[in-house]
mmCIF file of C-alpha atoms and ligand atoms in Angstrom:
data_model
loop_
_atom_site.group_PDB
_atom_site.id
_atom_site.type_symbol
_atom_site.label_atom_id
_atom_site.label_comp_id
_atom_site.label_asym_id
_atom_site.label_seq_id
_atom_site.Cartn_x
_atom_site.Cartn_y
_atom_site.Cartn_z
ATOM 1 C CA MET A 1 24.322 15.560 -14.614
ATOM 2 C CA SER A 2 24.220 12.402 -12.275
ATOM 3 C CA GLU A 3 20.894 11.795 -10.327
ATOM 4 C CA GLN A 4 20.764 12.814 -6.658
ATOM 5 C CA MET A 5 21.566 9.840 -4.295
ATOM 6 C CA ILE A 6 18.386 9.152 -2.179
ATOM 7 C CA ARG A 7 19.199 7.822 1.292
ATOM 8 C CA VAL A 8 16.486 5.200 2.111
ATOM 9 C CA LEU A 9 15.313 3.403 5.308
ATOM 10 C CA ILE A 10 13.228 0.254 5.116
ATOM 11 C CA ALA A 11 10.885 -0.787 7.950
ATOM 12 C CA GLY A 12 9.811 -4.356 7.747
ATOM 13 C CA PRO A 13 12.883 -5.741 5.847
ATOM 14 C CA ARG A 14 12.033 -9.516 6.887
ATOM 15 C CA GLY A 15 8.557 -9.392 5.425
ATOM 16 C CA LYS A 16 7.607 -10.701 2.013
ATOM 17 C CA MET A 17 7.269 -7.148 0.641
ATOM 18 C CA GLY A 18 10.231 -5.812 2.725
ATOM 19 C CA LYS A 19 12.687 -8.355 1.137
ATOM 20 C CA GLU A 20 11.540 -7.288 -2.280
ATOM 21 C CA ALA A 21 12.037 -3.581 -1.218
ATOM 22 C CA VAL A 22 15.585 -4.297 0.101
ATOM 23 C CA LYS A 23 16.454 -5.941 -3.336
ATOM 24 C CA MET A 24 14.966 -3.052 -5.376
ATOM 25 C CA VAL A 25 16.852 -0.324 -3.267
ATOM 26 C CA LYS A 26 20.104 -2.362 -3.473
ATOM 27 C CA GLU A 27 19.771 -2.679 -7.184
ATOM 28 C CA THR A 28 18.829 0.941 -7.838
ATOM 29 C CA GLU A 29 21.919 2.919 -8.648
ATOM 30 C CA HIS A 30 20.854 6.427 -7.220
ATOM 31 C CA PHE A 31 19.366 4.738 -4.139
ATOM 32 C CA SER A 32 21.428 4.020 -0.989
ATOM 33 C CA LEU A 33 20.094 1.760 1.708
ATOM 34 C CA VAL A 34 21.291 3.486 4.909
ATOM 35 C CA ALA A 35 19.480 1.299 7.673
ATOM 36 C CA VAL A 36 16.503 -1.017 8.251
ATOM 37 C CA ILE A 37 14.072 -1.222 11.128
ATOM 38 C CA ASP A 38 13.216 -4.665 12.394
ATOM 39 C CA ARG A 39 11.830 -5.106 15.854
ATOM 40 C CA LYS A 40 13.429 -8.405 16.380
ATOM 41 C CA ASN A 41 17.089 -7.882 15.277
ATOM 42 C CA GLY A 42 18.183 -4.442 16.644
ATOM 43 C CA GLY A 43 22.005 -4.155 16.780
ATOM 44 C CA LYS A 44 22.737 -6.563 14.018
ATOM 45 C CA LYS A 45 23.883 -5.894 10.397
ATOM 46 C CA LEU A 46 21.561 -6.768 7.499
ATOM 47 C CA ARG A 47 23.854 -9.524 6.227
ATOM 48 C CA GLU A 48 23.207 -11.455 9.506
ATOM 49 C CA LEU A 49 19.502 -11.761 8.726
ATOM 50 C CA GLU A 50 18.538 -14.795 6.904
ATOM 51 C CA GLY A 51 17.853 -14.356 3.118
ATOM 52 C CA GLN A 52 19.274 -10.796 3.057
ATOM 53 C CA PRO A 53 22.059 -9.415 0.969
ATOM 54 C CA ASP A 54 25.538 -9.347 2.181
ATOM 55 C CA ILE A 55 25.732 -5.688 2.932
ATOM 56 C CA ASP A 56 26.910 -3.844 5.934
ATOM 57 C CA VAL A 57 23.650 -2.064 6.627
ATOM 58 C CA PRO A 58 22.807 -1.424 10.492
ATOM 59 C CA VAL A 59 19.577 -2.826 11.844
ATOM 60 C CA TYR A 60 17.610 -0.845 14.434
ATOM 61 C CA ASP A 61 14.725 -2.253 16.403
ATOM 62 C CA ASP A 62 13.178 1.261 16.773
ATOM 63 C CA LEU A 63 12.843 3.966 14.298
ATOM 64 C CA ARG A 64 13.187 6.932 16.565
ATOM 65 C CA THR A 65 16.608 5.763 17.721
ATOM 66 C CA CYS A 66 17.602 5.095 13.948
ATOM 67 C CA VAL A 67 16.647 8.607 12.701
ATOM 68 C CA SER A 68 18.604 10.142 15.614
ATOM 69 C CA GLU A 69 21.664 8.328 14.455
ATOM 70 C CA VAL A 70 21.420 7.928 10.768
ATOM 71 C CA GLU A 71 20.600 10.596 8.143
ATOM 72 C CA ALA A 72 18.010 9.642 5.759
ATOM 73 C CA ASP A 73 15.572 11.100 2.957
ATOM 74 C CA VAL A 74 12.975 8.471 2.691
ATOM 75 C CA LEU A 75 11.316 5.860 4.775
ATOM 76 C CA ILE A 76 9.706 2.820 2.985
ATOM 77 C CA ASP A 77 7.367 1.319 5.494
ATOM 78 C CA LEU A 78 6.009 -2.383 4.752
ATOM 79 C CA THR A 79 4.860 -3.416 8.175
ATOM 80 C CA ARG A 80 1.486 -3.506 9.865
ATOM 81 C CA PRO A 81 -0.873 -0.529 10.509
ATOM 82 C CA GLU A 82 -0.016 -0.051 14.087
ATOM 83 C CA ALA A 83 3.669 0.126 13.407
ATOM 84 C CA GLY A 84 3.193 1.815 10.026
ATOM 85 C CA LYS A 85 1.326 4.851 11.839
ATOM 86 C CA LYS A 86 3.937 5.166 14.499
ATOM 87 C CA HIS A 87 6.621 5.213 11.710
ATOM 88 C CA LEU A 88 4.859 7.669 9.739
ATOM 89 C CA GLU A 89 4.563 10.112 12.644
ATOM 90 C CA ILE A 90 8.249 9.773 13.614
ATOM 91 C CA ALA A 91 9.387 10.109 10.007
ATOM 92 C CA LEU A 92 7.286 13.273 9.543
ATOM 93 C CA GLU A 93 8.516 14.656 12.859
ATOM 94 C CA TYR A 94 12.096 14.113 11.802
ATOM 95 C CA GLY A 95 11.554 15.625 8.308
ATOM 96 C CA ILE A 96 11.955 12.068 6.514
ATOM 97 C CA ARG A 97 9.714 11.454 3.692
ATOM 98 C CA PRO A 98 7.462 8.379 4.256
ATOM 99 C CA VAL A 99 6.527 5.909 1.231
ATOM 100 C CA VAL A 100 4.143 3.674 2.914
ATOM 101 C CA GLY A 101 2.736 0.490 1.448
ATOM 102 C CA THR A 102 1.251 -0.954 4.755
ATOM 103 C CA THR A 103 -2.342 -1.310 4.382
ATOM 104 C CA GLY A 104 -5.037 -0.909 6.961
ATOM 105 C CA PHE A 105 -5.278 2.980 7.281
ATOM 106 C CA SER A 106 -8.687 4.574 7.796
ATOM 107 C CA ASP A 107 -9.943 7.733 5.878
ATOM 108 C CA GLU A 108 -9.501 9.550 9.153
ATOM 109 C CA ASP A 109 -5.833 8.469 9.346
ATOM 110 C CA ILE A 110 -4.999 9.713 5.708
ATOM 111 C CA GLU A 111 -6.730 13.050 6.678
ATOM 112 C CA ASP A 112 -4.622 13.436 9.793
ATOM 113 C CA TYR A 113 -1.431 12.628 8.158
ATOM 114 C CA SER A 114 -2.272 14.762 5.056
ATOM 115 C CA ARG A 115 -2.718 17.723 7.475
ATOM 116 C CA ILE A 116 0.648 17.149 9.186
ATOM 117 C CA ALA A 117 2.531 16.793 5.951
ATOM 118 C CA GLU A 118 0.840 19.987 4.573
ATOM 119 C CA GLU A 119 1.814 21.909 7.693
ATOM 120 C CA LYS A 120 5.361 20.660 7.709
ATOM 121 C CA GLU A 121 5.518 20.954 3.863
ATOM 122 C CA ILE A 122 6.996 17.496 3.500
ATOM 123 C CA GLY A 123 6.203 14.916 0.700
ATOM 124 C CA ALA A 124 4.661 11.652 1.820
ATOM 125 C CA VAL A 125 2.962 8.829 -0.297
ATOM 126 C CA ILE A 126 0.658 6.167 1.028
ATOM 127 C CA ALA A 127 -0.388 3.794 -1.577
ATOM 128 C CA PRO A 128 -2.541 0.525 -0.758
ATOM 129 C CA ASN A 129 -1.346 -0.936 -4.091
ATOM 130 C CA PHE A 130 1.895 -0.389 -5.906
ATOM 131 C CA ALA A 131 1.234 -2.439 -8.867
ATOM 132 C CA VAL A 132 0.776 -0.315 -12.008
ATOM 133 C CA GLY A 133 -1.717 -2.761 -13.422
ATOM 134 C CA ALA A 134 -3.833 -2.805 -10.217
ATOM 135 C CA ILE A 135 -4.123 0.976 -10.696
ATOM 136 C CA LEU A 136 -5.156 0.808 -14.216
ATOM 137 C CA MET A 137 -7.828 -1.933 -13.186
ATOM 138 C CA MET A 138 -9.192 0.523 -10.624
ATOM 139 C CA LYS A 139 -9.237 3.322 -13.193
ATOM 140 C CA PHE A 140 -10.999 1.261 -15.824
ATOM 141 C CA ALA A 141 -13.540 0.111 -13.219
ATOM 142 C CA GLN A 142 -14.221 3.580 -12.248
ATOM 143 C CA MET A 143 -14.774 4.604 -16.074
ATOM 144 C CA ALA A 144 -17.004 1.618 -16.563
ATOM 145 C CA ALA A 145 -19.103 2.118 -13.308
ATOM 146 C CA LYS A 146 -20.316 5.337 -14.681
ATOM 147 C CA TYR A 147 -22.168 3.596 -17.241
ATOM 148 C CA MET A 148 -22.691 0.362 -15.591
ATOM 149 C CA PRO A 149 -23.481 1.274 -11.910
ATOM 150 C CA ASP A 150 -24.352 -2.192 -10.539
ATOM 151 C CA VAL A 151 -20.883 -3.408 -9.348
ATOM 152 C CA GLU A 152 -19.499 -6.143 -7.053
ATOM 153 C CA ILE A 153 -15.787 -6.571 -6.110
ATOM 154 C CA ILE A 154 -14.065 -10.051 -5.553
ATOM 155 C CA GLU A 155 -10.704 -9.743 -4.079
ATOM 156 C CA LYS A 156 -8.436 -12.754 -3.378
ATOM 157 C CA HIS A 157 -5.331 -12.784 -1.488
ATOM 158 C CA HIS A 158 -2.952 -15.303 0.387
ATOM 159 C CA ASP A 159 -4.230 -16.447 3.885
ATOM 160 C CA GLN A 160 -1.597 -14.524 5.793
ATOM 161 C CA LYS A 161 -3.292 -11.260 4.976
ATOM 162 C CA LEU A 162 -4.844 -9.636 8.176
ATOM 163 C CA ASP A 163 -6.990 -7.104 6.779
ATOM 164 C CA ALA A 164 -10.117 -7.471 4.882
ATOM 165 C CA PRO A 165 -11.279 -6.144 2.569
ATOM 166 C CA SER A 166 -8.007 -5.346 0.932
ATOM 167 C CA GLY A 167 -6.875 -1.537 0.725
ATOM 168 C CA THR A 168 -7.220 -2.033 -3.147
ATOM 169 C CA ALA A 169 -10.865 -3.189 -2.821
ATOM 170 C CA MET A 170 -11.711 -0.188 -0.455
ATOM 171 C CA LYS A 171 -9.985 2.258 -2.848
ATOM 172 C CA THR A 172 -11.803 0.851 -5.850
ATOM 173 C CA ALA A 173 -15.139 1.151 -4.078
ATOM 174 C CA GLN A 174 -14.322 4.662 -3.151
ATOM 175 C CA MET A 175 -13.281 5.520 -6.729
ATOM 176 C CA ILE A 176 -16.643 4.183 -7.880
ATOM 177 C CA LYS A 177 -18.601 6.093 -5.382
ATOM 178 C CA GLU A 178 -17.116 9.221 -7.003
ATOM 179 C CA VAL A 179 -18.825 8.421 -10.188
ATOM 180 C CA ARG A 180 -22.171 6.814 -9.556
ATOM 181 C CA ALA A 181 -25.224 7.713 -7.373
ATOM 182 C CA SER A 182 -25.472 5.802 -4.091
ATOM 183 C CA LYS A 183 -27.732 2.794 -4.633
ATOM 184 C CA LYS A 184 -28.807 -0.380 -2.890
ATOM 185 C CA GLN A 185 -27.867 -3.462 -5.190
ATOM 186 C CA GLY A 186 -29.555 -6.771 -5.428
ATOM 187 C CA HIS A 187 -33.216 -7.391 -4.747
ATOM 188 C CA PRO A 188 -34.791 -4.754 -2.437
ATOM 189 C CA ASP A 189 -36.138 -7.773 -0.379
ATOM 190 C CA GLU A 190 -32.978 -9.957 -0.245
ATOM 191 C CA LYS A 191 -31.837 -11.618 3.006
ATOM 192 C CA GLU A 192 -28.767 -13.487 3.927
ATOM 193 C CA ASP A 193 -29.445 -17.020 5.187
ATOM 194 C CA LEU A 194 -25.666 -17.269 5.926
ATOM 195 C CA GLN A 195 -24.247 -14.096 7.545
ATOM 196 C CA GLY A 196 -21.883 -12.332 5.160
ATOM 197 C CA ALA A 197 -22.952 -14.202 2.070
ATOM 198 C CA ARG A 198 -23.649 -10.892 0.192
ATOM 199 C CA GLY A 199 -20.249 -9.447 1.248
ATOM 200 C CA GLY A 200 -19.428 -6.057 2.907
ATOM 201 C CA ASP A 201 -21.575 -3.084 1.671
ATOM 202 C CA TYR A 202 -19.533 0.024 0.622
ATOM 203 C CA ASP A 203 -22.147 2.658 -0.511
ATOM 204 C CA GLY A 204 -24.084 -0.271 -2.170
ATOM 205 C CA VAL A 205 -21.098 -1.933 -3.818
ATOM 206 C CA ARG A 206 -20.696 -5.402 -2.483
ATOM 207 C CA VAL A 207 -17.075 -6.372 -1.650
ATOM 208 C CA HIS A 208 -16.193 -10.082 -1.261
ATOM 209 C CA SER A 209 -12.812 -11.251 0.290
ATOM 210 C CA VAL A 210 -11.286 -14.664 -0.391
ATOM 211 C CA ARG A 211 -8.351 -15.821 1.534
ATOM 212 C CA LEU A 212 -6.394 -18.802 0.262
ATOM 213 C CA PRO A 213 -2.872 -20.305 0.416
ATOM 214 C CA GLY A 214 -1.320 -20.038 -2.940
ATOM 215 C CA LEU A 215 -2.914 -16.668 -3.846
ATOM 216 C CA VAL A 216 -0.717 -13.624 -4.017
ATOM 217 C CA ALA A 217 -3.115 -10.511 -4.742
ATOM 218 C CA HIS A 218 -6.093 -10.766 -7.241
ATOM 219 C CA GLN A 219 -9.149 -8.606 -7.887
ATOM 220 C CA GLU A 220 -12.026 -8.764 -10.030
ATOM 221 C CA VAL A 221 -14.491 -5.943 -10.611
ATOM 222 C CA LEU A 222 -17.904 -7.280 -11.895
ATOM 223 C CA MET A 223 -20.500 -5.165 -13.480
ATOM 224 C CA GLY A 224 -23.963 -6.201 -14.777
ATOM 225 C CA ALA A 225 -26.640 -4.506 -16.844
ATOM 226 C CA THR A 226 -29.469 -5.737 -18.844
ATOM 227 C CA GLY A 227 -28.469 -8.556 -20.966
ATOM 228 C CA GLN A 228 -24.560 -8.157 -20.339
ATOM 229 C CA THR A 229 -21.841 -8.261 -17.728
ATOM 230 C CA LEU A 230 -18.345 -6.753 -17.843
ATOM 231 C CA SER A 231 -15.447 -8.127 -15.706
ATOM 232 C CA ILE A 232 -12.206 -6.164 -15.136
ATOM 233 C CA ARG A 233 -9.519 -8.410 -13.442
ATOM 234 C CA HIS A 234 -6.014 -7.901 -12.236
ATOM 235 C CA ASP A 235 -3.734 -10.637 -11.014
ATOM 236 C CA THR A 236 -0.309 -10.175 -9.228
ATOM 237 C CA ILE A 237 1.598 -13.279 -9.639
ATOM 238 C CA ASP A 238 4.840 -12.314 -7.784
ATOM 239 C CA ARG A 239 5.539 -9.399 -5.282
ATOM 240 C CA SER A 240 8.326 -8.034 -7.578
ATOM 241 C CA ALA A 241 5.133 -6.517 -9.430
ATOM 242 C CA PHE A 242 4.943 -3.806 -6.601
ATOM 243 C CA MET A 243 8.575 -2.715 -6.781
ATOM 244 C CA PRO A 244 8.531 -0.314 -10.008
ATOM 245 C CA GLY A 245 5.686 1.477 -8.019
ATOM 246 C CA VAL A 246 7.758 1.709 -4.761
ATOM 247 C CA LYS A 247 10.712 2.900 -6.782
ATOM 248 C CA MET A 248 8.708 5.643 -8.610
ATOM 249 C CA ALA A 249 7.147 6.742 -5.172
ATOM 250 C CA VAL A 250 10.537 7.085 -3.627
ATOM 251 C CA GLU A 251 11.705 9.297 -6.489
ATOM 252 C CA MET A 252 8.642 11.372 -6.679
ATOM 253 C CA VAL A 253 8.129 11.852 -2.810
ATOM 254 C CA MET A 254 11.309 13.858 -2.964
ATOM 255 C CA LYS A 255 9.660 16.478 -5.146
ATOM 256 C CA LEU A 256 6.370 16.615 -3.202
ATOM 257 C CA ASP A 257 5.503 18.965 -0.244
ATOM 258 C CA ILE A 258 2.148 17.273 0.470
ATOM 259 C CA LEU A 259 0.856 13.774 1.296
ATOM 260 C CA VAL A 260 -0.277 11.874 -1.886
ATOM 261 C CA TYR A 261 -2.603 8.886 -1.388
ATOM 262 C CA GLY A 262 -2.681 6.402 -4.132
ATOM 263 C CA LEU A 263 -0.221 5.603 -6.795
ATOM 264 C CA GLU A 264 -2.777 6.788 -9.326
ATOM 265 C CA ASN A 265 -2.124 10.224 -8.179
ATOM 266 C CA LEU A 266 1.467 9.966 -9.017
ATOM 267 C CA MET A 267 0.862 8.435 -12.496
ATOM 268 C CA GLU A 268 -0.101 10.930 -15.164
HETATM 269 P P1 NAP B 301 4.711 -9.906 6.122
HETATM 270 O O1 NAP B 301 5.419 -10.680 5.248
HETATM 271 O O2 NAP B 301 3.988 -10.396 7.282
HETATM 272 O O3 NAP B 301 5.786 -8.751 6.780
HETATM 273 C C1 NAP B 301 5.413 -7.841 7.625
HETATM 274 C C2 NAP B 301 6.604 -7.369 8.368
HETATM 275 O O4 NAP B 301 6.389 -6.356 9.248
HETATM 276 C C3 NAP B 301 7.412 -8.429 9.103
HETATM 277 O O5 NAP B 301 8.718 -8.303 8.849
HETATM 278 C C4 NAP B 301 6.877 -8.188 10.541
HETATM 279 O O6 NAP B 301 8.063 -8.717 11.465
HETATM 280 C C5 NAP B 301 6.941 -6.628 10.487
HETATM 281 N N1 NAP B 301 6.032 -6.194 11.487
HETATM 282 C C6 NAP B 301 4.850 -6.565 11.937
HETATM 283 N N2 NAP B 301 4.326 -6.001 12.888
HETATM 284 C C7 NAP B 301 5.314 -5.087 13.210
HETATM 285 C C8 NAP B 301 5.343 -4.075 14.300
HETATM 286 N N3 NAP B 301 4.331 -3.967 15.199
HETATM 287 N N4 NAP B 301 6.563 -3.432 14.463
HETATM 288 C C9 NAP B 301 7.411 -3.620 13.528
HETATM 289 N N5 NAP B 301 7.434 -4.340 12.507
HETATM 290 C C10 NAP B 301 6.247 -5.249 12.487
HETATM 291 O O7 NAP B 301 3.786 -8.994 5.268
HETATM 292 P P2 NAP B 301 3.913 -8.437 3.845
HETATM 293 O O8 NAP B 301 3.183 -9.340 2.822
HETATM 294 O O9 NAP B 301 5.316 -8.049 3.559
HETATM 295 O O10 NAP B 301 2.938 -7.061 3.958
HETATM 296 C C11 NAP B 301 3.564 -6.119 4.626
HETATM 297 C C12 NAP B 301 2.503 -4.919 4.499
HETATM 298 O O11 NAP B 301 2.295 -4.460 3.189
HETATM 299 C C13 NAP B 301 0.977 -5.453 4.914
HETATM 300 O O12 NAP B 301 0.374 -4.193 5.571
HETATM 301 C C14 NAP B 301 0.340 -5.610 3.406
HETATM 302 O O13 NAP B 301 -1.009 -5.552 3.572
HETATM 303 C C15 NAP B 301 0.987 -4.385 2.628
HETATM 304 N N6 NAP B 301 1.093 -4.721 1.221
HETATM 305 C C16 NAP B 301 0.939 -3.695 0.356
HETATM 306 C C17 NAP B 301 1.247 -3.751 -0.960
HETATM 307 C C18 NAP B 301 1.102 -2.463 -1.865
HETATM 308 O O14 NAP B 301 1.210 -2.447 -2.904
HETATM 309 N N7 NAP B 301 0.951 -1.352 -1.047
HETATM 310 C C19 NAP B 301 1.451 -4.946 -1.433
HETATM 311 C C20 NAP B 301 1.326 -6.081 -0.752
HETATM 312 C C21 NAP B 301 1.364 -5.961 0.768
HETATM 313 P P3 NAP B 301 7.748 -9.489 12.674
HETATM 314 O O15 NAP B 301 8.201 -10.888 12.291
HETATM 315 O O16 NAP B 301 8.446 -8.985 13.750
HETATM 316 O O17 NAP B 301 6.255 -9.602 12.872
#
C-alpha cells in the first residue's frame, strides 16, 4: 500500500534551516511542498527566490492568508520565536499540524500550546534540536548526572544565533534537574570578578554560551567527581544533520493528538 501523501508548508524558506527543509521535503517521495511563508517575497513563486529549487510553489507573506487558500497537513516553522508563536497559533486554529524547530520558547509557551493542542486533539511537535546525535548526548548526560551530579554545560554556536543559551542547553539542564537534587556548584564563597564568568545558573548547573563565526552547533556536558571527569560531546558539522529528525517529526505528527516537546519523546 502506498504511503499517504503529506502536504507541507514551510515558514522561513530563505533561512539556513529553511533551505535544508525545502530540499528535504522536495526529495521525500511522500511529502508534497504546497506553499512557503516568507514575509519578504509574498506573491512570488519559490523558483524566483535565490538558491531555491526550480519548482512552482507559491510564496505567501502571511500564514493566515496562505492557510485560507491552500490545503495543508503540516507546517514546518524555522523562523524566530515571535513569528514561530504566531504561526503555531494560526496552524492549530486551522487544524494544521505544526512541527516547530524555531528555538526560544519558554516553559509557559510550551504549556499554553500543549493545552490548545490537547483541547483541539491535534498533533504538534516542538523540538529545540532535531539532530538525533544531540538527543543521545542529552540522554547520556541525564544518565550520567544521576551518578556525577556536578555538571557544567558549554554550548557553542555560530555568531548569527540570537538566543542564549541554546534551546538544547536549556533542555539538557532541565533533563539533569529531573535526576539530581538541586545543588549549588563550585565553592560556596566563590565570586565573579568579571560578570558572567561562571555562566548562567539553571538549578545549580552552570551554562556557558560561546558564539563564533565558523561554528554550527556544538555542546559539551562536563561532569566532575573526586579524581575523575567525564565529557559528553556532540558536534553538528552541517545543518543537513537536522533533517532526518524533521522528516521523522512530520511523519509522526500526523499520528499524534497532543503536543510533543523534544525529539527524544518521539524516539523509542
Ligand atoms: P536564519 O538563517 O536566520 O533564518 C531565519 C528565517 O526566518 C529567515 O528566512 C528570516 O527571514 C525568517 N524570519 C525571521 N523573523 C521572521 C518573522 N518575524 N516573520 C517571518 N519570518 C521571519 O536562521 P536559521 O539558522 O535557519 O534558524 C531558524 C530557527 O531554527 C532559529 O530559531 C534557530 O535557533 C532554530 N534552529 C533549530 C534547530 C533545531 O534542530 N530545532 C537547529 C538549528 C536552528 P528574514 O530575512 O525576513 O528575516
